[in-house]
Amino acid sequence: MSNIFTGTIPALMTPCTPDRKPDFDALVRKGRELIEAGMSAVVYCGSMGDWPLLTEAERQEGVARLVAAGIPTIVGTGAVNSREAVSHAAHAAKVGAQGLMVIPRVLSRGASLVAQKAHFKAILAAAPNLPSVIYNSPYYGFATRADLFFELRGEHPNLIGFKEFGGAQASRYAAEFITSKDDAVTLMVGVDTDVVNGFVNCNATGSITGIGNALPREVLHLVALSKQAAKGDAKARRLAEELESALHVLSSFDEGCDLVLYYKHLMVLNGDLEYTLHFNETDALSDSQRNYAEAQYTLFRTWYANWSKEHNLA
């Protein structure tokens, strides 16, 4: 089974039309632009795609449009019930998506190991030929441990890896007890603040990024340096740590509940005006949040330009 879970993969956000409906033309344009910039694939709909705010039909139209445009697409299966999650998995397989990001069961019996196992099995069985990773995140209220992962993988060989959003300690657990057990199992860095640790200390094969929507060149640079550092390159490790430190505030937006508001605003600063609106009219950054984000964005871009020249990286 091919493995799409390598390289750097942005989690696409869903742009809005003036009447606050999904702008699928803009979604496809952004997906194509990011692939042309060097990203290996895109994710849609994860948390960044505002999946709780879209209908089942809207989400599936976005997937179908991305796939039809020739954009390598990984589909998030987040849903309020297993039935809808299975529907998204089956639809992804039907239209020719390249992978699944399997999100745990939420709200109902989310802490139940038995319920989560049944949920995961149903999704994996609905698209048995699609390589899939479990999305592990503290925000979903359930941590997939090694025993459950390998039970699932034993029955569903399309489960090929882990997307870890829990930070450095969780990435260490995944590397130590899951991905290092089987070379065919892959680990994806799932949070923008853990890129260097994920590649250097946890043998990650790729990264799923939020800030990469706004700063694709810089994030691709960070991943490239991290991959070199993972081979023992001391200079690359120093540079990767410097770049990750400079990116830290912007990357840390990925850890909070306003991540989509922040990253859409940064994209608007880049000139992507189709990301100005949100699906809920009351969803907006406060003036102080917006001012802080803009100041940090300006600071980082200035630093990066100077840093690149200093190290002959421009």
PDB file of C-alpha atoms in Angstrom:
ATOM      1  CA  MET A   1       0.000   0.000   0.000  1.00  0.00           C
ATOM      2  CA  SER A   2       1.386   3.396  -0.967  1.00  0.00           C
ATOM      3  CA  ASN A   3       2.091   5.877   1.816  1.00  0.00           C
ATOM      4  CA  ILE A   4       0.892   9.432   1.268  1.00  0.00           C
ATOM      5  CA  PHE A   5       1.854  10.358   4.828  1.00  0.00           C
ATOM      6  CA  THR A   6       5.291  11.760   4.063  1.00  0.00           C
ATOM      7  CA  GLY A   7       6.568  15.250   3.422  1.00  0.00           C
ATOM      8  CA  THR A   8       4.787  18.413   4.508  1.00  0.00           C
ATOM      9  CA  ILE A   9       1.004  18.501   4.349  1.00  0.00           C
ATOM     10  CA  PRO A  10      -1.094  21.607   5.069  1.00  0.00           C
ATOM     11  CA  ALA A  11      -4.463  21.184   6.745  1.00  0.00           C
ATOM     12  CA  LEU A  12      -6.593  23.338   4.462  1.00  0.00           C
ATOM     13  CA  MET A  13      -9.013  25.896   5.819  1.00  0.00           C
ATOM     14  CA  THR A  14     -12.355  26.436   4.116  1.00  0.00           C
ATOM     15  CA  PRO A  15     -12.744  29.899   2.572  1.00  0.00           C
ATOM     16  CA  CYS A  16     -16.139  31.622   2.616  1.00  0.00           C
ATOM     17  CA  THR A  17     -18.229  33.369   0.006  1.00  0.00           C
ATOM     18  CA  PRO A  18     -19.879  36.675   1.033  1.00  0.00           C
ATOM     19  CA  ASP A  19     -22.988  34.729   2.115  1.00  0.00           C
ATOM     20  CA  ARG A  20     -20.773  32.553   4.361  1.00  0.00           C
ATOM     21  CA  LYS A  21     -20.958  29.414   2.262  1.00  0.00           C
ATOM     22  CA  PRO A  22     -17.927  27.332   1.315  1.00  0.00           C
ATOM     23  CA  ASP A  23     -15.955  28.815  -1.576  1.00  0.00           C
ATOM     24  CA  PHE A  24     -14.823  25.637  -3.276  1.00  0.00           C
ATOM     25  CA  ASP A  25     -13.166  27.425  -6.195  1.00  0.00           C
ATOM     26  CA  ALA A  26     -10.922  29.268  -3.732  1.00  0.00           C
ATOM     27  CA  LEU A  27     -10.317  26.044  -1.795  1.00  0.00           C
ATOM     28  CA  VAL A  28      -9.027  24.316  -4.925  1.00  0.00           C
ATOM     29  CA  ARG A  29      -6.893  27.313  -5.901  1.00  0.00           C
ATOM     30  CA  LYS A  30      -5.217  27.325  -2.504  1.00  0.00           C
ATOM     31  CA  GLY A  31      -4.702  23.565  -2.552  1.00  0.00           C
ATOM     32  CA  ARG A  32      -3.063  23.748  -5.973  1.00  0.00           C
ATOM     33  CA  GLU A  33      -0.923  26.731  -4.925  1.00  0.00           C
ATOM     34  CA  LEU A  34       0.394  24.880  -1.868  1.00  0.00           C
ATOM     35  CA  ILE A  35       1.224  21.767  -3.889  1.00  0.00           C
ATOM     36  CA  GLU A  36       3.080  23.930  -6.407  1.00  0.00           C
ATOM     37  CA  ALA A  37       4.997  25.496  -3.496  1.00  0.00           C
ATOM     38  CA  GLY A  38       6.324  22.040  -2.573  1.00  0.00           C
ATOM     39  CA  MET A  39       3.733  20.509  -0.239  1.00  0.00           C
ATOM     40  CA  SER A  40       3.244  16.788  -0.814  1.00  0.00           C
ATOM     41  CA  ALA A  41      -0.529  16.617  -0.216  1.00  0.00           C
ATOM     42  CA  VAL A  42      -3.364  18.408   1.613  1.00  0.00           C
ATOM     43  CA  VAL A  43      -5.720  17.437   4.429  1.00  0.00           C
ATOM     44  CA  TYR A  44      -9.443  18.256   4.257  1.00  0.00           C
ATOM     45  CA  CYS A  45     -11.510  18.419   6.575  1.00  0.00           C
ATOM     46  CA  GLY A  46      -9.549  18.319   9.799  1.00  0.00           C
ATOM     47  CA  SER A  47     -10.048  20.810  12.605  1.00  0.00           C
ATOM     48  CA  MET A  48      -8.544  23.498  10.373  1.00  0.00           C
ATOM     49  CA  GLY A  49     -11.247  22.895   7.785  1.00  0.00           C
ATOM     50  CA  ASP A  50     -14.016  23.823  10.249  1.00  0.00           C
ATOM     51  CA  TRP A  51     -15.623  20.406   9.872  1.00  0.00           C
ATOM     52  CA  PRO A  52     -18.143  20.952  12.707  1.00  0.00           C
ATOM     53  CA  LEU A  53     -19.523  23.989  10.850  1.00  0.00           C
ATOM     54  CA  LEU A  54     -20.064  22.294   7.486  1.00  0.00           C
ATOM     55  CA  THR A  55     -22.765  19.924   6.368  1.00  0.00           C
ATOM     56  CA  GLU A  56     -21.919  16.390   5.321  1.00  0.00           C
ATOM     57  CA  ALA A  57     -22.653  17.328   1.695  1.00  0.00           C
ATOM     58  CA  GLU A  58     -20.465  20.450   1.849  1.00  0.00           C
ATOM     59  CA  ARG A  59     -17.509  18.541   3.200  1.00  0.00           C
ATOM     60  CA  GLN A  60     -17.844  15.848   0.577  1.00  0.00           C
ATOM     61  CA  GLU A  61     -18.143  18.399  -2.214  1.00  0.00           C
ATOM     62  CA  GLY A  62     -14.887  19.976  -1.056  1.00  0.00           C
ATOM     63  CA  VAL A  63     -13.177  16.579  -1.102  1.00  0.00           C
ATOM     64  CA  ALA A  64     -14.535  15.743  -4.541  1.00  0.00           C
ATOM     65  CA  ARG A  65     -13.451  19.094  -5.960  1.00  0.00           C
ATOM     66  CA  LEU A  66      -9.908  18.763  -4.620  1.00  0.00           C
ATOM     67  CA  VAL A  67      -9.526  15.221  -5.939  1.00  0.00           C
ATOM     68  CA  ALA A  68     -10.973  16.153  -9.347  1.00  0.00           C
ATOM     69  CA  ALA A  69      -8.379  18.932  -9.566  1.00  0.00           C
ATOM     70  CA  GLY A  70      -5.598  16.373  -9.195  1.00  0.00           C
ATOM     71  CA  ILE A  71      -4.588  17.506  -5.699  1.00  0.00           C
ATOM     72  CA  PRO A  72      -3.388  14.626  -3.463  1.00  0.00           C
ATOM     73  CA  THR A  73      -6.018  14.688  -0.724  1.00  0.00           C
ATOM     74  CA  ILE A  74      -6.250  13.172   2.747  1.00  0.00           C
ATOM     75  CA  VAL A  75      -9.728  13.258   4.233  1.00  0.00           C
ATOM     76  CA  GLY A  76     -10.519  13.938   7.879  1.00  0.00           C
ATOM     77  CA  THR A  77     -13.284  11.760   9.311  1.00  0.00           C
ATOM     78  CA  GLY A  78     -14.289  13.942  12.265  1.00  0.00           C
ATOM     79  CA  ALA A  79     -18.033  13.713  12.892  1.00  0.00           C
ATOM     80  CA  VAL A  80     -20.572  13.837  15.690  1.00  0.00           C
ATOM     81  CA  ASN A  81     -21.357  10.144  15.192  1.00  0.00           C
ATOM     82  CA  SER A  82     -19.764   7.065  13.687  1.00  0.00           C
ATOM     83  CA  ARG A  83     -22.332   6.817  10.922  1.00  0.00           C
ATOM     84  CA  GLU A  84     -21.264  10.146   9.421  1.00  0.00           C
ATOM     85  CA  ALA A  85     -17.575   9.345   9.936  1.00  0.00           C
ATOM     86  CA  VAL A  86     -18.061   6.130   7.956  1.00  0.00           C
ATOM     87  CA  SER A  87     -19.873   8.089   5.257  1.00  0.00           C
ATOM     88  CA  HIS A  88     -16.900  10.411   4.856  1.00  0.00           C
ATOM     89  CA  ALA A  89     -14.480   7.486   4.657  1.00  0.00           C
ATOM     90  CA  ALA A  90     -16.564   5.679   2.045  1.00  0.00           C
ATOM     91  CA  HIS A  91     -16.959   8.868   0.029  1.00  0.00           C
ATOM     92  CA  ALA A  92     -13.210   9.494   0.132  1.00  0.00           C
ATOM     93  CA  ALA A  93     -12.582   6.039  -1.308  1.00  0.00           C
ATOM     94  CA  LYS A  94     -15.298   6.459  -3.938  1.00  0.00           C
ATOM     95  CA  VAL A  95     -13.989   9.733  -5.368  1.00  0.00           C
ATOM     96  CA  GLY A  96     -10.327   8.709  -5.312  1.00  0.00           C
ATOM     97  CA  ALA A  97      -8.819  10.466  -2.306  1.00  0.00           C
ATOM     98  CA  GLN A  98      -5.394   9.210  -1.275  1.00  0.00           C
ATOM     99  CA  GLY A  99      -5.731   8.765   2.492  1.00  0.00           C
ATOM    100  CA  LEU A 100      -7.745   9.111   5.687  1.00  0.00           C
ATOM    101  CA  MET A 101      -7.066  10.913   8.933  1.00  0.00           C
ATOM    102  CA  VAL A 102      -9.164   8.908  11.380  1.00  0.00           C
ATOM    103  CA  ILE A 103     -10.502  11.049  14.213  1.00  0.00           C
ATOM    104  CA  PRO A 104     -11.773   9.443  17.444  1.00  0.00           C
ATOM    105  CA  ARG A 105     -15.390   9.318  18.470  1.00  0.00           C
ATOM    106  CA  VAL A 106     -16.407  12.535  20.223  1.00  0.00           C
ATOM    107  CA  LEU A 107     -19.149  13.559  22.673  1.00  0.00           C
ATOM    108  CA  SER A 108     -20.869  10.185  22.983  1.00  0.00           C
ATOM    109  CA  ARG A 109     -18.866   7.565  24.948  1.00  0.00           C
ATOM    110  CA  GLY A 110     -15.643   9.231  23.891  1.00  0.00           C
ATOM    111  CA  ALA A 111     -13.716   7.844  26.865  1.00  0.00           C
ATOM    112  CA  SER A 112     -14.815   4.262  26.239  1.00  0.00           C
ATOM    113  CA  LEU A 113     -12.130   1.971  24.827  1.00  0.00           C
ATOM    114  CA  VAL A 114     -14.774  -0.412  23.498  1.00  0.00           C
ATOM    115  CA  ALA A 115     -16.686   2.380  21.767  1.00  0.00           C
ATOM    116  CA  GLN A 116     -13.545   3.897  20.259  1.00  0.00           C
ATOM    117  CA  LYS A 117     -12.360   0.551  18.927  1.00  0.00           C
ATOM    118  CA  ALA A 118     -15.706  -0.036  17.216  1.00  0.00           C
ATOM    119  CA  HIS A 119     -15.610   3.505  15.811  1.00  0.00           C
ATOM    120  CA  PHE A 120     -12.112   3.122  14.379  1.00  0.00           C
ATOM    121  CA  LYS A 121     -12.898  -0.307  12.941  1.00  0.00           C
ATOM    122  CA  ALA A 122     -15.993   0.954  11.151  1.00  0.00           C
ATOM    123  CA  ILE A 123     -14.082   3.796   9.499  1.00  0.00           C
ATOM    124  CA  LEU A 124     -11.132   1.650   8.468  1.00  0.00           C
ATOM    125  CA  ALA A 125     -13.448  -1.030   7.070  1.00  0.00           C
ATOM    126  CA  ALA A 126     -15.323   1.546   4.979  1.00  0.00           C
ATOM    127  CA  ALA A 127     -12.178   2.374   2.977  1.00  0.00           C
ATOM    128  CA  PRO A 128      -9.928  -0.690   3.212  1.00  0.00           C
ATOM    129  CA  ASN A 129      -7.635   0.421   0.390  1.00  0.00           C
ATOM    130  CA  LEU A 130      -6.955   3.911   1.701  1.00  0.00           C
ATOM    131  CA  PRO A 131      -3.821   4.355   3.842  1.00  0.00           C
ATOM    132  CA  SER A 132      -4.972   5.810   7.143  1.00  0.00           C
ATOM    133  CA  VAL A 133      -3.537   7.357  10.290  1.00  0.00           C
ATOM    134  CA  ILE A 134      -5.179   7.815  13.650  1.00  0.00           C
ATOM    135  CA  TYR A 135      -5.311  11.452  14.721  1.00  0.00           C
ATOM    136  CA  ASN A 136      -4.253  11.476  18.354  1.00  0.00           C
ATOM    137  CA  SER A 137      -5.129  14.688  20.187  1.00  0.00           C
ATOM    138  CA  PRO A 138      -5.886  15.623  23.795  1.00  0.00           C
ATOM    139  CA  TYR A 139      -8.713  17.799  22.465  1.00  0.00           C
ATOM    140  CA  TYR A 140     -10.651  14.691  21.474  1.00  0.00           C
ATOM    141  CA  GLY A 141     -10.480  13.349  25.002  1.00  0.00           C
ATOM    142  CA  PHE A 142      -9.104   9.956  24.037  1.00  0.00           C
ATOM    143  CA  ALA A 143      -5.511   8.766  23.712  1.00  0.00           C
ATOM    144  CA  THR A 144      -4.910   5.783  21.451  1.00  0.00           C
ATOM    145  CA  ARG A 145      -2.297   3.580  23.098  1.00  0.00           C
ATOM    146  CA  ALA A 146      -0.094   0.915  21.601  1.00  0.00           C
ATOM    147  CA  ASP A 147      -2.274  -2.100  22.445  1.00  0.00           C
ATOM    148  CA  LEU A 148      -5.328  -0.670  20.704  1.00  0.00           C
ATOM    149  CA  PHE A 149      -3.325   0.558  17.727  1.00  0.00           C
ATOM    150  CA  PHE A 150      -1.828  -2.848  16.999  1.00  0.00           C
ATOM    151  CA  GLU A 151      -5.125  -4.632  17.582  1.00  0.00           C
ATOM    152  CA  LEU A 152      -6.645  -2.399  14.920  1.00  0.00           C
ATOM    153  CA  ARG A 153      -3.686  -2.730  12.575  1.00  0.00           C
ATOM    154  CA  GLY A 154      -3.820  -6.512  12.856  1.00  0.00           C
ATOM    155  CA  GLU A 155      -7.335  -6.472  11.436  1.00  0.00           C
ATOM    156  CA  HIS A 156      -7.038  -3.418   9.182  1.00  0.00           C
ATOM    157  CA  PRO A 157      -3.681  -3.216   7.387  1.00  0.00           C
ATOM    158  CA  ASN A 158      -4.687   0.132   5.866  1.00  0.00           C
ATOM    159  CA  LEU A 159      -3.954   1.627   9.296  1.00  0.00           C
ATOM    160  CA  ILE A 160      -0.373   2.629   8.645  1.00  0.00           C
ATOM    161  CA  GLY A 161       0.388   5.313  11.183  1.00  0.00           C
ATOM    162  CA  PHE A 162      -0.228   8.016  13.705  1.00  0.00           C
ATOM    163  CA  LYS A 163      -0.734  11.777  13.567  1.00  0.00           C
ATOM    164  CA  GLU A 164       0.340  13.024  16.983  1.00  0.00           C
ATOM    165  CA  PHE A 165      -1.031  16.371  18.175  1.00  0.00           C
ATOM    166  CA  GLY A 166      -0.266  15.903  21.853  1.00  0.00           C
ATOM    167  CA  GLY A 167       3.175  17.526  21.872  1.00  0.00           C
ATOM    168  CA  ALA A 168       6.655  16.316  22.747  1.00  0.00           C
ATOM    169  CA  GLN A 169       5.765  13.790  25.456  1.00  0.00           C
ATOM    170  CA  ALA A 170       3.001  12.215  23.385  1.00  0.00           C
ATOM    171  CA  SER A 171       5.276  12.071  20.329  1.00  0.00           C
ATOM    172  CA  ARG A 172       7.889  10.320  22.448  1.00  0.00           C
ATOM    173  CA  TYR A 173       5.313   7.725  23.523  1.00  0.00           C
ATOM    174  CA  ALA A 174       4.217   7.146  19.917  1.00  0.00           C
ATOM    175  CA  ALA A 175       7.805   6.706  18.776  1.00  0.00           C
ATOM    176  CA  GLU A 176       8.843   4.498  21.677  1.00  0.00           C
ATOM    177  CA  PHE A 177       5.865   2.161  21.805  1.00  0.00           C
ATOM    178  CA  ILE A 178       4.151   2.315  18.407  1.00  0.00           C
ATOM    179  CA  THR A 179       6.100   3.458  15.368  1.00  0.00           C
ATOM    180  CA  SER A 180       9.463   1.987  16.399  1.00  0.00           C
ATOM    181  CA  LYS A 181       7.903  -1.466  16.704  1.00  0.00           C
ATOM    182  CA  ASP A 182       7.193  -1.719  12.986  1.00  0.00           C
ATOM    183  CA  ASP A 183       9.127   0.070  10.224  1.00  0.00           C
ATOM    184  CA  ALA A 184       5.980   0.092   8.104  1.00  0.00           C
ATOM    185  CA  VAL A 185       4.195   2.319  10.639  1.00  0.00           C
ATOM    186  CA  THR A 186       4.653   6.037  10.130  1.00  0.00           C
ATOM    187  CA  LEU A 187       4.530   8.992  12.519  1.00  0.00           C
ATOM    188  CA  MET A 188       3.287  12.403  11.416  1.00  0.00           C
ATOM    189  CA  VAL A 189       4.094  15.516  13.418  1.00  0.00           C
ATOM    190  CA  GLY A 190       0.641  16.900  14.138  1.00  0.00           C
ATOM    191  CA  VAL A 191       1.300  20.237  15.853  1.00  0.00           C
ATOM    192  CA  ASP A 192       3.420  23.082  14.523  1.00  0.00           C
ATOM    193  CA  THR A 193       5.383  23.557  17.756  1.00  0.00           C
ATOM    194  CA  ASP A 194       6.858  20.031  17.694  1.00  0.00           C
ATOM    195  CA  VAL A 195       8.501  19.769  14.277  1.00  0.00           C
ATOM    196  CA  VAL A 196      12.169  19.496  15.238  1.00  0.00           C
ATOM    197  CA  ASN A 197      11.488  17.103  18.112  1.00  0.00           C
ATOM    198  CA  GLY A 198       9.217  15.019  15.918  1.00  0.00           C
ATOM    199  CA  PHE A 199      11.778  14.482  13.178  1.00  0.00           C
ATOM    200  CA  VAL A 200      14.965  14.392  15.262  1.00  0.00           C
ATOM    201  CA  ASN A 201      13.856  12.483  18.356  1.00  0.00           C
ATOM    202  CA  CYS A 202      10.787  10.584  17.201  1.00  0.00           C
ATOM    203  CA  ASN A 203      11.627   9.499  13.644  1.00  0.00           C
ATOM    204  CA  ALA A 204       8.648  11.252  12.068  1.00  0.00           C
ATOM    205  CA  THR A 205       8.268  10.860   8.313  1.00  0.00           C
ATOM    206  CA  GLY A 206       6.181  13.964   7.709  1.00  0.00           C
ATOM    207  CA  SER A 207       4.376  16.931   9.180  1.00  0.00           C
ATOM    208  CA  ILE A 208       0.789  18.159   9.004  1.00  0.00           C
ATOM    209  CA  THR A 209       0.844  21.928   9.367  1.00  0.00           C
ATOM    210  CA  GLY A 210      -1.472  24.832  10.091  1.00  0.00           C
ATOM    211  CA  ILE A 211       0.947  27.763   9.872  1.00  0.00           C
ATOM    212  CA  GLY A 212       2.194  26.316   6.581  1.00  0.00           C
ATOM    213  CA  ASN A 213      -0.942  27.673   4.920  1.00  0.00           C
ATOM    214  CA  ALA A 214       0.358  31.193   5.504  1.00  0.00           C
ATOM    215  CA  LEU A 215       4.112  30.517   5.450  1.00  0.00           C
ATOM    216  CA  PRO A 216       4.631  27.545   3.121  1.00  0.00           C
ATOM    217  CA  ARG A 217       8.208  28.379   2.124  1.00  0.00           C
ATOM    218  CA  GLU A 218       9.351  28.840   5.692  1.00  0.00           C
ATOM    219  CA  VAL A 219       7.659  25.689   6.977  1.00  0.00           C
ATOM    220  CA  LEU A 220       9.068  23.616   4.126  1.00  0.00           C
ATOM    221  CA  HIS A 221      12.474  25.036   5.047  1.00  0.00           C
ATOM    222  CA  LEU A 222      11.990  24.029   8.690  1.00  0.00           C
ATOM    223  CA  VAL A 223      11.022  20.482   7.724  1.00  0.00           C
ATOM    224  CA  ALA A 224      13.973  20.153   5.343  1.00  0.00           C
ATOM    225  CA  LEU A 225      16.391  21.287   8.057  1.00  0.00           C
ATOM    226  CA  SER A 226      14.750  18.934  10.570  1.00  0.00           C
ATOM    227  CA  LYS A 227      15.159  15.995   8.210  1.00  0.00           C
ATOM    228  CA  GLN A 228      18.841  16.817   7.805  1.00  0.00           C
ATOM    229  CA  ALA A 229      19.185  17.177  11.567  1.00  0.00           C
ATOM    230  CA  ALA A 230      17.651  13.727  11.985  1.00  0.00           C
ATOM    231  CA  LYS A 231      20.629  12.357  10.027  1.00  0.00           C
ATOM    232  CA  GLY A 232      23.051  13.876  12.519  1.00  0.00           C
ATOM    233  CA  ASP A 233      23.807  17.131  10.689  1.00  0.00           C
ATOM    234  CA  ALA A 234      24.842  19.468  13.522  1.00  0.00           C
ATOM    235  CA  LYS A 235      24.555  22.698  11.514  1.00  0.00           C
ATOM    236  CA  ALA A 236      21.114  21.760  10.233  1.00  0.00           C
ATOM    237  CA  ARG A 237      20.016  21.035  13.796  1.00  0.00           C
ATOM    238  CA  ARG A 238      21.152  24.463  15.017  1.00  0.00           C
ATOM    239  CA  LEU A 239      19.425  26.179  12.125  1.00  0.00           C
ATOM    240  CA  ALA A 240      16.252  24.141  12.579  1.00  0.00           C
ATOM    241  CA  GLU A 241      16.115  25.013  16.268  1.00  0.00           C
ATOM    242  CA  GLU A 242      16.667  28.700  15.504  1.00  0.00           C
ATOM    243  CA  LEU A 243      13.929  28.728  12.889  1.00  0.00           C
ATOM    244  CA  GLU A 244      11.475  26.817  15.065  1.00  0.00           C
ATOM    245  CA  SER A 245      12.153  29.210  17.957  1.00  0.00           C
ATOM    246  CA  ALA A 246      11.515  32.247  15.752  1.00  0.00           C
ATOM    247  CA  LEU A 247       8.290  30.666  14.485  1.00  0.00           C
ATOM    248  CA  HIS A 248       7.135  29.685  17.963  1.00  0.00           C
ATOM    249  CA  VAL A 249       4.433  32.276  18.591  1.00  0.00           C
ATOM    250  CA  LEU A 250       2.885  31.859  15.151  1.00  0.00           C
ATOM    251  CA  SER A 251       3.133  28.068  15.430  1.00  0.00           C
ATOM    252  CA  SER A 252       1.567  28.111  18.894  1.00  0.00           C
ATOM    253  CA  PHE A 253      -1.693  29.420  17.460  1.00  0.00           C
ATOM    254  CA  ASP A 254      -2.087  25.834  16.228  1.00  0.00           C
ATOM    255  CA  GLU A 255      -2.540  24.716  19.848  1.00  0.00           C
ATOM    256  CA  GLY A 256      -5.507  26.957  20.683  1.00  0.00           C
ATOM    257  CA  CYS A 257      -9.207  27.035  19.910  1.00  0.00           C
ATOM    258  CA  ASP A 258      -8.833  30.168  17.738  1.00  0.00           C
ATOM    259  CA  LEU A 259      -6.348  28.565  15.344  1.00  0.00           C
ATOM    260  CA  VAL A 260      -8.562  28.956  12.271  1.00  0.00           C
ATOM    261  CA  LEU A 261      -9.253  32.618  13.098  1.00  0.00           C
ATOM    262  CA  TYR A 262      -5.536  33.322  13.435  1.00  0.00           C
ATOM    263  CA  TYR A 263      -4.380  31.487  10.343  1.00  0.00           C
ATOM    264  CA  LYS A 264      -7.117  32.873   8.143  1.00  0.00           C
ATOM    265  CA  HIS A 265      -6.117  36.355   9.282  1.00  0.00           C
ATOM    266  CA  LEU A 266      -2.462  35.728   8.426  1.00  0.00           C
ATOM    267  CA  MET A 267      -3.547  34.564   4.977  1.00  0.00           C
ATOM    268  CA  VAL A 268      -5.553  37.757   4.536  1.00  0.00           C
ATOM    269  CA  LEU A 269      -2.373  39.677   5.371  1.00  0.00           C
ATOM    270  CA  ASN A 270      -0.770  37.748   2.485  1.00  0.00           C
ATOM    271  CA  GLY A 271      -3.520  38.975   0.158  1.00  0.00           C
ATOM    272  CA  ASP A 272      -5.812  35.921   0.273  1.00  0.00           C
ATOM    273  CA  LEU A 273      -8.948  37.973   0.826  1.00  0.00           C
ATOM    274  CA  GLU A 274     -11.246  34.979   0.353  1.00  0.00           C
ATOM    275  CA  TYR A 275     -10.245  33.960   3.891  1.00  0.00           C
ATOM    276  CA  THR A 276     -11.582  37.169   5.444  1.00  0.00           C
ATOM    277  CA  LEU A 277     -14.915  35.714   6.584  1.00  0.00           C
ATOM    278  CA  HIS A 278     -15.871  32.879   8.915  1.00  0.00           C
ATOM    279  CA  PHE A 279     -18.951  30.667   8.810  1.00  0.00           C
ATOM    280  CA  ASN A 280     -20.269  32.131  12.051  1.00  0.00           C
ATOM    281  CA  GLU A 281     -20.584  35.888  11.824  1.00  0.00           C
ATOM    282  CA  THR A 282     -19.590  36.277  15.480  1.00  0.00           C
ATOM    283  CA  ASP A 283     -16.343  34.318  15.003  1.00  0.00           C
ATOM    284  CA  ALA A 284     -13.584  36.928  14.928  1.00  0.00           C
ATOM    285  CA  LEU A 285     -10.311  37.753  16.595  1.00  0.00           C
ATOM    286  CA  SER A 286     -10.456  40.508  19.176  1.00  0.00           C
ATOM    287  CA  ASP A 287      -8.622  43.732  18.380  1.00  0.00           C
ATOM    288  CA  SER A 288      -5.838  42.758  20.782  1.00  0.00           C
ATOM    289  CA  GLN A 289      -5.482  39.270  19.263  1.00  0.00           C
ATOM    290  CA  ARG A 290      -5.347  40.732  15.776  1.00  0.00           C
ATOM    291  CA  ASN A 291      -2.770  43.367  16.732  1.00  0.00           C
ATOM    292  CA  TYR A 292      -0.608  40.748  18.444  1.00  0.00           C
ATOM    293  CA  ALA A 293      -0.773  38.375  15.476  1.00  0.00           C
ATOM    294  CA  GLU A 294       0.121  41.142  13.040  1.00  0.00           C
ATOM    295  CA  ALA A 295       3.067  42.323  15.146  1.00  0.00           C
ATOM    296  CA  GLN A 296       4.421  38.775  15.502  1.00  0.00           C
ATOM    297  CA  TYR A 297       3.929  38.089  11.799  1.00  0.00           C
ATOM    298  CA  THR A 298       5.833  41.219  10.818  1.00  0.00           C
ATOM    299  CA  LEU A 299       8.576  40.410  13.299  1.00  0.00           C
ATOM    300  CA  PHE A 300       8.985  36.866  12.016  1.00  0.00           C
ATOM    301  CA  ARG A 301       9.070  37.848   8.345  1.00  0.00           C
ATOM    302  CA  THR A 302      11.693  40.514   9.053  1.00  0.00           C
ATOM    303  CA  TRP A 303      13.746  38.078  11.135  1.00  0.00           C
ATOM    304  CA  TYR A 304      13.518  35.349   8.487  1.00  0.00           C
ATOM    305  CA  ALA A 305      14.735  37.657   5.719  1.00  0.00           C
ATOM    306  CA  ASN A 306      17.726  38.758   7.806  1.00  0.00           C
ATOM    307  CA  TRP A 307      18.458  35.251   9.103  1.00  0.00           C
ATOM    308  CA  SER A 308      18.385  33.802   5.580  1.00  0.00           C
ATOM    309  CA  LYS A 309      20.910  36.390   4.387  1.00  0.00           C
ATOM    310  CA  GLU A 310      23.122  35.853   7.434  1.00  0.00           C
ATOM    311  CA  HIS A 311      23.364  32.136   6.697  1.00  0.00           C
ATOM    312  CA  ASN A 312      23.385  32.494   2.873  1.00  0.00           C
ATOM    313  CA  LEU A 313      20.037  30.713   2.684  1.00  0.00           C
ATOM    314  CA  ALA A 314      18.151  33.310   0.632  1.00  0.00           C
TER     315      ALA A 314
END
